[in-house]
mmCIF file of C-alpha atoms in Angstrom:
data_model
loop_
_atom_site.group_PDB
_atom_site.id
_atom_site.type_symbol
_atom_site.label_atom_id
_atom_site.label_comp_id
_atom_site.label_asym_id
_atom_site.label_seq_id
_atom_site.Cartn_x
_atom_site.Cartn_y
_atom_site.Cartn_z
ATOM 1 C CA MET A 152 40.265 -47.630 -58.753
ATOM 2 C CA VAL A 153 39.149 -48.873 -62.136
ATOM 3 C CA ARG A 154 41.823 -49.410 -64.754
ATOM 4 C CA GLU A 155 41.044 -49.207 -68.475
ATOM 5 C CA GLN A 156 42.989 -51.078 -71.149
ATOM 6 C CA TYR A 157 43.085 -50.201 -74.857
ATOM 7 C CA THR A 158 43.799 -52.986 -77.465
ATOM 8 C CA THR A 159 44.732 -52.319 -81.054
ATOM 9 C CA THR A 160 43.389 -54.830 -83.556
ATOM 10 C CA THR A 161 43.154 -55.189 -87.310
ATOM 11 C CA GLU A 162 40.137 -56.045 -89.400
ATOM 12 C CA GLY A 163 39.102 -59.631 -89.070
ATOM 13 C CA THR A 164 40.883 -60.215 -85.811
ATOM 14 C CA PRO A 165 38.553 -61.433 -83.064
ATOM 15 C CA ILE A 166 38.478 -59.392 -79.912
ATOM 16 C CA GLU A 167 38.639 -61.135 -76.605
ATOM 17 C CA ARG A 168 36.845 -59.183 -73.892
ATOM 18 C CA PRO A 169 38.364 -59.489 -70.469
ATOM 19 C CA GLU A 170 36.185 -60.851 -67.764
ATOM 20 C CA ASN A 171 35.109 -58.530 -64.929
ATOM 21 C CA GLN A 172 37.284 -59.524 -62.085
ATOM 22 C CA CYS A 173 35.703 -57.103 -59.411
ATOM 23 C CA VAL A 174 32.226 -55.359 -59.231
ATOM 24 C CA TYR A 175 31.701 -52.255 -57.032
ATOM 25 C CA LYS A 176 28.171 -51.387 -55.804
ATOM 26 C CA ILE A 177 27.488 -47.683 -54.986
ATOM 27 C CA GLY A 178 24.660 -46.808 -52.438
ATOM 28 C CA ILE A 179 23.227 -47.643 -48.998
ATOM 29 C CA TYR A 180 21.831 -51.072 -48.513
ATOM 30 C CA GLY A 181 20.604 -53.204 -45.708
ATOM 31 C CA TRP A 182 19.724 -51.862 -42.217
ATOM 32 C CA ARG A 183 21.355 -48.495 -42.967
ATOM 33 C CA LYS A 184 18.874 -47.884 -45.763
ATOM 34 C CA ARG A 185 15.937 -48.740 -43.539
ATOM 35 C CA CYS A 186 17.207 -46.404 -40.774
ATOM 36 C CA LEU A 187 17.625 -43.585 -43.254
ATOM 37 C CA TYR A 188 14.076 -43.994 -44.543
ATOM 38 C CA LEU A 189 12.772 -44.136 -40.965
ATOM 39 C CA PHE A 190 14.615 -40.932 -40.076
ATOM 40 C CA VAL A 191 13.257 -39.112 -43.141
ATOM 41 C CA LEU A 192 9.745 -40.301 -42.267
ATOM 42 C CA LEU A 193 10.187 -39.063 -38.691
ATOM 43 C CA LEU A 194 11.278 -35.624 -39.965
ATOM 44 C CA LEU A 195 8.228 -35.445 -42.215
ATOM 45 C CA ILE A 196 5.945 -36.289 -39.297
ATOM 46 C CA ILE A 197 7.563 -33.608 -37.098
ATOM 47 C CA LEU A 198 7.262 -31.074 -39.914
ATOM 48 C CA VAL A 199 3.567 -31.845 -40.398
ATOM 49 C CA VAL A 200 2.904 -31.645 -36.635
ATOM 50 C CA ASN A 201 4.722 -28.285 -36.361
ATOM 51 C CA LEU A 202 2.803 -26.927 -39.307
ATOM 52 C CA ALA A 203 -0.482 -28.063 -37.802
ATOM 53 C CA LEU A 204 0.382 -26.534 -34.409
ATOM 54 C CA THR A 205 1.361 -23.245 -36.062
ATOM 55 C CA ILE A 206 -1.934 -23.091 -37.973
ATOM 56 C CA TRP A 207 -3.845 -23.969 -34.763
ATOM 57 C CA ILE A 208 -2.068 -21.200 -32.769
ATOM 58 C CA LEU A 209 -2.739 -18.663 -35.506
ATOM 59 C CA ARG A 210 -6.369 -19.734 -35.518
ATOM 60 C CA VAL A 211 -6.822 -19.615 -31.753
ATOM 61 C CA MET A 212 -4.966 -16.307 -31.221
ATOM 62 C CA TRP A 213 -6.781 -14.673 -34.134
ATOM 63 C CA PHE A 214 -3.637 -13.492 -35.860
ATOM 64 C CA SER A 215 -4.271 -11.178 -38.774
ATOM 65 C CA PRO A 216 -2.255 -8.684 -40.847
ATOM 66 C CA ILE A 217 -3.488 -5.813 -38.598
ATOM 67 C CA GLY A 218 -2.845 -7.450 -35.218
ATOM 68 C CA MET A 219 -3.841 -10.288 -32.934
ATOM 69 C CA GLY A 220 -7.433 -10.827 -31.851
ATOM 70 C CA HIS A 221 -8.871 -7.659 -30.303
ATOM 71 C CA LEU A 222 -5.387 -6.069 -30.308
ATOM 72 C CA HIS A 223 -4.838 -4.030 -33.471
ATOM 73 C CA VAL A 224 -1.678 -2.234 -34.499
ATOM 74 C CA THR A 225 -2.349 1.230 -35.938
ATOM 75 C CA ASN A 226 -0.260 4.238 -36.846
ATOM 76 C CA ASP A 227 -1.106 5.904 -33.513
ATOM 77 C CA GLY A 228 -0.243 2.880 -31.385
ATOM 78 C CA LEU A 229 -2.182 -0.158 -30.174
ATOM 79 C CA ARG A 230 -5.968 -0.426 -30.205
ATOM 80 C CA LEU A 231 -7.585 -2.944 -27.863
ATOM 81 C CA GLU A 232 -11.267 -3.890 -28.176
ATOM 82 C CA GLY A 233 -13.301 -5.328 -25.286
ATOM 83 C CA GLU A 234 -12.097 -6.153 -21.768
ATOM 84 C CA SER A 235 -8.455 -7.038 -21.069
ATOM 85 C CA GLU A 236 -6.629 -8.308 -18.004
ATOM 86 C CA PHE A 237 -3.025 -7.328 -17.225
ATOM 87 C CA LEU A 238 -1.142 -9.532 -14.774
ATOM 88 C CA LEU A 239 1.954 -7.305 -14.689
ATOM 89 C CA PRO A 240 2.420 -3.488 -14.691
ATOM 90 C CA LEU A 241 1.421 -1.674 -17.867
ATOM 91 C CA TYR A 242 3.676 1.128 -19.145
ATOM 92 C CA ALA A 243 2.108 3.564 -21.594
ATOM 93 C CA LYS A 244 2.331 7.204 -22.558
ATOM 94 C CA GLU A 245 -1.390 7.652 -23.122
ATOM 95 C CA ILE A 246 -4.478 5.508 -22.419
ATOM 96 C CA ARG A 247 -7.822 6.594 -23.827
ATOM 97 C CA SER A 248 -11.129 5.041 -24.782
ATOM 98 C CA ARG A 249 -13.184 5.300 -27.904
ATOM 99 C CA VAL A 250 -15.316 8.342 -28.522
ATOM 100 C CA ASP A 251 -18.581 6.452 -27.942
ATOM 101 C CA SER A 252 -17.562 4.563 -24.778
ATOM 102 C CA SER A 253 -16.070 5.198 -21.357
ATOM 103 C CA LEU A 254 -12.737 4.043 -19.966
ATOM 104 C CA LEU A 255 -12.993 1.587 -17.048
ATOM 105 C CA LEU A 256 -10.029 0.592 -14.856
ATOM 106 C CA GLN A 257 -10.916 -2.210 -12.447
ATOM 107 C CA SER A 258 -8.953 -4.304 -9.965
ATOM 108 C CA THR A 259 -9.740 -6.642 -7.044
ATOM 109 C CA GLN A 260 -7.255 -4.821 -4.800
ATOM 110 C CA ASN A 261 -6.439 -1.295 -5.969
ATOM 111 C CA VAL A 262 -5.672 0.702 -9.089
ATOM 112 C CA THR A 263 -2.411 2.660 -9.036
ATOM 113 C CA VAL A 264 -1.273 5.141 -11.676
ATOM 114 C CA ASN A 265 2.321 6.400 -11.413
ATOM 115 C CA ALA A 266 4.141 9.156 -13.268
ATOM 116 C CA ARG A 267 7.928 8.878 -13.399
ATOM 117 C CA ASN A 268 10.716 11.164 -14.552
ATOM 118 C CA SER A 269 13.643 10.282 -16.789
ATOM 119 C CA GLU A 270 15.495 8.781 -13.822
ATOM 120 C CA GLY A 271 12.648 6.426 -12.954
ATOM 121 C CA GLU A 272 11.573 8.251 -9.787
ATOM 122 C CA VAL A 273 7.878 8.558 -9.022
ATOM 123 C CA THR A 274 6.780 12.199 -9.357
ATOM 124 C CA GLY A 275 3.021 11.665 -9.107
ATOM 125 C CA ARG A 276 0.775 8.835 -7.919
ATOM 126 C CA LEU A 277 -2.950 8.142 -7.970
ATOM 127 C CA LYS A 278 -4.052 5.164 -5.879
ATOM 128 C CA VAL A 279 -7.666 4.034 -5.715
ATOM 129 C CA GLY A 280 -8.147 1.495 -2.952
ATOM 130 C CA PRO A 281 -11.175 -0.206 -1.361
ATOM 131 C CA LYS A 282 -11.323 2.364 1.473
ATOM 132 C CA MET A 283 -9.406 5.434 0.323
ATOM 133 C CA VAL A 284 -8.366 7.393 -2.743
ATOM 134 C CA GLU A 285 -4.798 8.651 -2.306
ATOM 135 C CA ILE A 286 -3.074 11.258 -4.488
ATOM 136 C CA GLN A 287 0.618 11.996 -4.085
ATOM 137 C CA SER A 288 1.879 14.991 -6.034
ATOM 138 C CA GLN A 289 3.286 18.470 -5.616
ATOM 139 C CA GLN A 290 -0.023 19.998 -6.712
ATOM 140 C CA PHE A 291 -3.540 18.670 -7.296
ATOM 141 C CA GLN A 292 -5.838 20.623 -9.587
ATOM 142 C CA ILE A 293 -9.307 20.119 -11.039
ATOM 143 C CA ASN A 294 -10.221 22.113 -14.154
ATOM 144 C CA SER A 295 -13.497 22.733 -15.925
ATOM 145 C CA LYS A 296 -14.105 21.787 -19.545
ATOM 146 C CA ASP A 297 -12.937 25.277 -20.507
ATOM 147 C CA GLY A 298 -9.632 24.869 -18.649
ATOM 148 C CA LYS A 299 -10.606 27.111 -15.708
ATOM 149 C CA PRO A 300 -9.146 25.931 -12.362
ATOM 150 C CA LEU A 301 -11.976 24.841 -10.079
ATOM 151 C CA PHE A 302 -10.037 23.317 -7.168
ATOM 152 C CA THR A 303 -6.309 23.551 -6.469
ATOM 153 C CA VAL A 304 -4.361 22.053 -3.555
ATOM 154 C CA ASP A 305 -0.669 22.325 -2.713
ATOM 155 C CA GLU A 306 1.457 22.407 0.440
ATOM 156 C CA LYS A 307 0.683 26.082 1.167
ATOM 157 C CA GLU A 308 -2.983 26.639 0.351
ATOM 158 C CA VAL A 309 -6.249 25.306 -0.990
ATOM 159 C CA VAL A 310 -7.930 27.416 -3.678
ATOM 160 C CA VAL A 311 -11.565 27.062 -4.764
ATOM 161 C CA GLY A 312 -11.978 28.731 -8.118
ATOM 162 C CA THR A 313 -15.769 28.467 -8.422
ATOM 163 C CA ASP A 314 -18.114 31.379 -7.865
ATOM 164 C CA LYS A 315 -19.822 29.587 -4.985
ATOM 165 C CA LEU A 316 -18.725 26.952 -2.433
ATOM 166 C CA ARG A 317 -21.731 25.129 -0.955
ATOM 167 C CA VAL A 318 -21.518 22.939 2.154
ATOM 168 C CA THR A 319 -24.628 20.745 2.601
ATOM 169 C CA GLY A 320 -23.602 18.671 5.610
ATOM 170 C CA PRO A 321 -25.772 18.907 8.744
ATOM 171 C CA GLU A 322 -22.771 19.845 10.874
ATOM 172 C CA GLY A 323 -21.536 22.472 8.430
ATOM 173 C CA ALA A 324 -17.849 23.016 7.744
ATOM 174 C CA LEU A 325 -15.058 22.773 10.344
ATOM 175 C CA PHE A 326 -11.934 24.910 9.912
ATOM 176 C CA GLU A 327 -8.991 24.589 12.273
ATOM 177 C CA HIS A 328 -7.413 27.839 11.062
ATOM 178 C CA SER A 329 -8.534 31.063 9.429
ATOM 179 C CA VAL A 330 -10.774 31.283 6.369
ATOM 180 C CA GLU A 331 -10.602 34.096 3.848
ATOM 181 C CA THR A 332 -13.729 34.771 1.814
ATOM 182 C CA PRO A 333 -15.673 37.860 0.659
ATOM 183 C CA LEU A 334 -19.112 36.407 1.547
ATOM 184 C CA VAL A 335 -20.614 33.854 3.949
ATOM 185 C CA ARG A 336 -24.285 33.138 3.239
ATOM 186 C CA ALA A 337 -26.832 30.480 4.126
ATOM 187 C CA ASP A 338 -29.397 28.959 1.793
ATOM 188 C CA PRO A 339 -32.785 30.689 1.553
ATOM 189 C CA PHE A 340 -34.965 30.108 4.646
ATOM 190 C CA GLU A 341 -32.014 28.527 6.470
ATOM 191 C CA ASP A 342 -30.091 29.851 9.485
ATOM 192 C CA LEU A 343 -26.447 30.900 9.307
ATOM 193 C CA ARG A 344 -24.376 30.064 12.363
ATOM 194 C CA LEU A 345 -20.759 30.980 13.042
ATOM 195 C CA GLU A 346 -19.595 29.113 16.136
ATOM 196 C CA SER A 347 -16.376 28.478 18.050
ATOM 197 C CA PRO A 348 -17.039 25.878 20.788
ATOM 198 C CA THR A 349 -13.798 26.207 22.769
ATOM 199 C CA ARG A 350 -11.982 29.235 21.339
ATOM 200 C CA SER A 351 -12.736 32.774 20.273
ATOM 201 C CA LEU A 352 -14.347 33.838 17.014
ATOM 202 C CA SER A 353 -12.919 36.820 15.174
ATOM 203 C CA VAL A 354 -14.308 38.473 12.027
ATOM 204 C CA ASP A 355 -11.881 40.951 10.476
ATOM 205 C CA ALA A 356 -12.027 43.004 7.301
ATOM 206 C CA PRO A 357 -9.860 45.922 6.138
ATOM 207 C CA ARG A 358 -12.790 47.983 4.793
ATOM 208 C CA GLY A 359 -15.741 46.940 6.971
ATOM 209 C CA VAL A 360 -17.837 43.996 8.142
ATOM 210 C CA HIS A 361 -21.500 43.856 7.089
ATOM 211 C CA ILE A 362 -23.937 41.496 8.867
ATOM 212 C CA LYS A 363 -27.450 41.364 7.383
ATOM 213 C CA ALA A 364 -30.563 39.296 8.070
ATOM 214 C CA HIS A 365 -33.198 40.189 5.510
ATOM 215 C CA ALA A 366 -35.990 37.999 6.906
ATOM 216 C CA GLY A 367 -34.959 37.139 10.474
ATOM 217 C CA LYS A 368 -32.915 38.168 13.467
ATOM 218 C CA ILE A 369 -29.259 38.257 14.411
ATOM 219 C CA GLU A 370 -28.110 36.634 17.662
ATOM 220 C CA ALA A 371 -24.695 36.864 19.296
ATOM 221 C CA LEU A 372 -24.230 34.409 22.205
ATOM 222 C CA SER A 373 -21.138 34.138 24.376
ATOM 223 C CA GLN A 374 -20.161 32.487 27.658
ATOM 224 C CA MET A 375 -17.999 35.487 28.555
ATOM 225 C CA ASP A 376 -17.942 39.028 27.127
ATOM 226 C CA ILE A 377 -19.037 40.387 23.761
ATOM 227 C CA ILE A 378 -16.904 43.386 22.832
ATOM 228 C CA PHE A 379 -17.697 45.927 20.112
ATOM 229 C CA GLN A 380 -14.692 48.170 19.615
ATOM 230 C CA SER A 381 -13.988 50.943 17.141
ATOM 231 C CA SER A 382 -10.581 52.602 17.221
ATOM 232 C CA ASP A 383 -11.291 55.687 15.086
ATOM 233 C CA GLY A 384 -15.087 55.785 14.758
ATOM 234 C CA MET A 385 -18.132 55.271 16.942
ATOM 235 C CA LEU A 386 -20.695 52.581 17.661
ATOM 236 C CA VAL A 387 -24.084 53.457 16.181
ATOM 237 C CA LEU A 388 -27.297 51.606 17.032
ATOM 238 C CA ASP A 389 -29.734 52.854 14.416
ATOM 239 C CA THR A 390 -33.145 51.381 15.197
ATOM 240 C CA GLU A 391 -36.530 52.380 16.506
ATOM 241 C CA THR A 392 -36.325 50.219 19.633
ATOM 242 C CA ILE A 393 -33.368 49.066 21.728
ATOM 243 C CA CYS A 394 -34.265 46.378 24.243
ATOM 244 C CA LEU A 395 -31.977 45.586 27.189
ATOM 245 C CA PRO A 396 -34.128 43.245 29.297
ATOM 246 C CA LYS A 397 -31.546 42.101 31.831
ATOM 247 C CA LEU A 398 -29.969 45.361 32.912
ATOM 248 C CA VAL A 399 -29.344 45.692 36.637
ATOM 249 C CA GLN A 400 -31.915 47.882 38.357
ATOM 250 C CA GLY A 401 -31.243 50.156 41.257
ATOM 251 C CA THR A 402 -33.411 50.103 44.403
ATOM 252 C CA TRP A 403 -36.751 51.884 44.313
ATOM 253 C CA GLY A 404 -36.319 55.476 45.376
ATOM 254 C CA PRO A 405 -38.777 57.911 47.012
ATOM 255 C CA SER A 406 -39.408 59.615 43.713
ATOM 256 C CA SER A 407 -43.061 59.971 42.835
ATOM 257 C CA GLY A 408 -44.763 60.243 39.488
ATOM 258 C CA SER A 409 -42.253 58.056 37.730
ATOM 259 C CA GLU A 410 -45.063 55.973 36.190
ATOM 260 C CA GLY A 411 -42.638 53.073 35.572
ATOM 261 C CA LEU A 412 -40.089 55.173 33.774
ATOM 262 C CA TYR A 413 -36.360 54.536 34.134
ATOM 263 C CA GLU A 414 -33.188 56.183 33.058
ATOM 264 C CA ILE A 415 -30.044 54.403 31.901
ATOM 265 C CA CYS A 416 -26.937 55.121 33.913
ATOM 266 C CA VAL A 417 -23.345 54.399 33.014
ATOM 267 C CA CYS A 418 -20.624 53.414 35.458
ATOM 268 C CA PRO A 419 -17.052 54.687 35.021
ATOM 269 C CA ASP A 420 -16.052 51.283 33.666
ATOM 270 C CA GLY A 421 -18.848 51.398 31.079
ATOM 271 C CA LYS A 422 -21.352 49.185 32.880
ATOM 272 C CA LEU A 423 -25.025 50.086 32.310
ATOM 273 C CA TYR A 424 -27.799 49.941 34.913
ATOM 274 C CA LEU A 425 -31.299 51.258 35.374
ATOM 275 C CA SER A 426 -32.447 53.862 37.823
ATOM 276 C CA VAL A 427 -35.997 54.987 38.544
ATOM 277 C CA ALA A 428 -36.604 58.201 36.707
ATOM 278 C CA GLY A 429 -37.360 61.309 38.720
ATOM 279 C CA VAL A 430 -37.527 65.082 38.276
ATOM 280 C CA ASP A 431 -33.755 65.119 38.404
ATOM 281 C CA THR A 432 -31.291 62.338 37.673
ATOM 282 C CA THR A 433 -31.217 59.539 40.179
ATOM 283 C CA CYS A 434 -28.088 57.769 38.949
ATOM 284 C CA GLN A 435 -26.032 59.127 41.854
ATOM 285 C CA GLU A 436 -28.457 57.624 44.354
ATOM 286 C CA HIS A 437 -27.997 54.149 42.910
ATOM 287 C CA SER A 438 -24.291 54.391 42.078
ATOM 288 C CA HIS A 439 -23.592 51.520 44.482
ATOM 289 C CA VAL A 440 -24.332 49.231 41.527
ATOM 290 C CA CYS A 441 -20.973 50.217 40.044
ATOM 291 C CA LEU A 442 -19.084 49.001 43.134
#
C-alpha cells in the first residue's frame, strides 16, 4: 500500500520532499518472462501449422462452395462425377446416371441391391455374382418402354406378355408340367417336334385341336398305342389316298381273278387286317387273325 501525505506551507517556506523509502516494480521479469515469450511463440507456430494444414486439406480435397471434388451438392441431392469406390454399404433412395452416359455398378465379388421396409427387413434383393444372378422378391416383372408387362414371375405362374415366345436352343424347350398356349409353331423350313421321352403326351383344347403342315408331312410315333377318340363326333380321314403298309394279311385263298386286290376287314375289337378280295367277302375266311 502506498500512503500519501499532504503538507501545508506558506509562501517562501522551503518544502522538504521525503525520500522514497520503498520502490515497487510491476511486471514479469527474469526466467518467467522468457518462458512466457517462448509459450506465445509456440502458440503462434502451432497456429501457423494448423492454418497451413487446413489450406492443404482444402486444396487436396477440392473443397468448393458447391461441394467437394467430384461430389457436388444440389437441390435434388448429391451429384458425383467420374468413378467412385465405396468401402461400406451405400444407402440411397434413388441412383441414376446422367442423360448422356450409362450407370455402371462394378465389384470384385458381387453387387447386391436390397430393398427394405420401415422395420428394416429385406423385402427385395438383387444379387449379381460371378456365376449366378439371384433375385429374391414376391414378384419379378419386366416391362417394355411403354409400361407393358413382357415377363412376369411369381410363386404361382410365369406369364409371357409378348406376342411371340421364340426358343432357339438346339434341344428346344423342356417343360416338366403342362403348358397353355394358343399356338405352337416352328420357324419357316424347320421341323416342329412334340416329344415325351418317358411319359405320355396329351394335347387338349375345349373347342378343337388343329394340326397343319403346309409344306411337309405329319408323323406320330409311339412305342405303344396311338389312340384317336371322339366322344360325340366321328373320325374323318379326308384325303385321296390312305396308306396302311403294315396291316396284317390273311392267307392266300382259292379266289381267282383278284388281280392283287384286297379288302379291309375289321375285328370285333377294332383291329384291321387285309383279306384277298373275291366275288364275295372273304373276311370270314381269314377271321383267325382276330384271335
